[in-house]
Amino acid sequence: MSQAIYYINQNGTTLSDSIPEQAVNIPIGKVLDKENLLTSLDKACDFPSYFVHNWDSAWDCLTDSDVTHLQLSLTKTETINTEDFNVFKSIIEDAYKDFGKPQLWVIVSSEIVSSEDKD
């Protein structure tokens, strides 16, 4: 696999067939925003104590960590701050381009895929 971010429709392919077994799950509840995403990423990846909950620090900790695969399910997420989500995806893409890790699997429901197709 040669890209940083993959989108998987929850109702399509069996998730276990698509996502690497070692993928670290980033638990996101009903709201995806910068605060929730950074807090969840910190806990999921067991970032060091010097992590200061900003995007630059997240990039530093991700590229310094042993984490190579991440999983983010948006199937129960009701509100997504698009700007924050785009910054997060940019961090993943930049880190992957520079270090070859991590890769991110984003699990979406068919409703999200359908609404994206309409735009």
XYZ file of C-alpha atoms in Angstrom, residues 45-111:
67
model
C -0.454 6.309 20.644
C 0.807 6.749 24.205
C 2.589 9.992 23.377
C 5.424 11.091 25.676
C 4.903 13.616 28.464
C 6.298 16.448 26.323
C 3.271 16.310 23.991
C 1.611 19.746 24.264
C -1.697 19.185 22.427
C -1.061 21.125 19.259
C -0.655 20.036 15.647
C 3.132 20.517 15.524
C 3.618 18.436 18.634
C 1.303 15.730 17.241
C 3.416 15.567 14.065
C 6.624 15.338 16.124
C 5.250 12.587 18.347
C 3.792 10.604 15.437
C 7.033 10.673 13.486
C 9.062 9.764 16.593
C 6.753 6.912 17.608
C 6.701 3.282 16.551
C 3.092 3.617 15.366
C 2.872 2.800 11.677
C -0.882 2.331 11.200
C -3.861 4.226 12.583
C -7.579 3.561 12.423
C -10.259 6.242 12.816
C -13.932 5.308 12.736
C -16.365 8.081 11.860
C -19.423 5.838 11.829
C -20.796 7.209 15.117
C -19.460 10.734 14.691
C -22.236 13.291 14.404
C -20.209 16.494 14.046
C -16.942 16.891 12.168
C -14.987 20.112 12.246
C -13.837 19.945 8.637
C -10.944 22.365 9.110
C -9.540 20.374 12.048
C -10.015 17.078 10.209
C -8.236 18.449 7.134
C -5.293 19.638 9.258
C -5.065 16.173 10.827
C -5.097 14.504 7.403
C -2.372 16.912 6.219
C -0.229 15.913 9.188
C -0.672 12.241 8.317
C 0.137 12.862 4.649
C 3.217 14.970 5.441
C 4.536 12.468 7.980
C 3.976 9.610 5.540
C 5.709 11.517 2.744
C 8.731 12.293 4.946
C 8.956 9.115 7.070
C 6.805 6.467 5.379
C 4.487 6.357 8.396
C 1.864 6.424 9.680
C -0.875 5.288 7.375
C -4.462 6.094 8.337
C -7.596 4.069 7.673
C -10.770 6.146 7.991
C -13.923 4.090 8.407
C -17.055 5.802 7.134
C -20.669 4.733 6.907
C -22.476 4.475 3.590
C -24.432 7.631 4.508
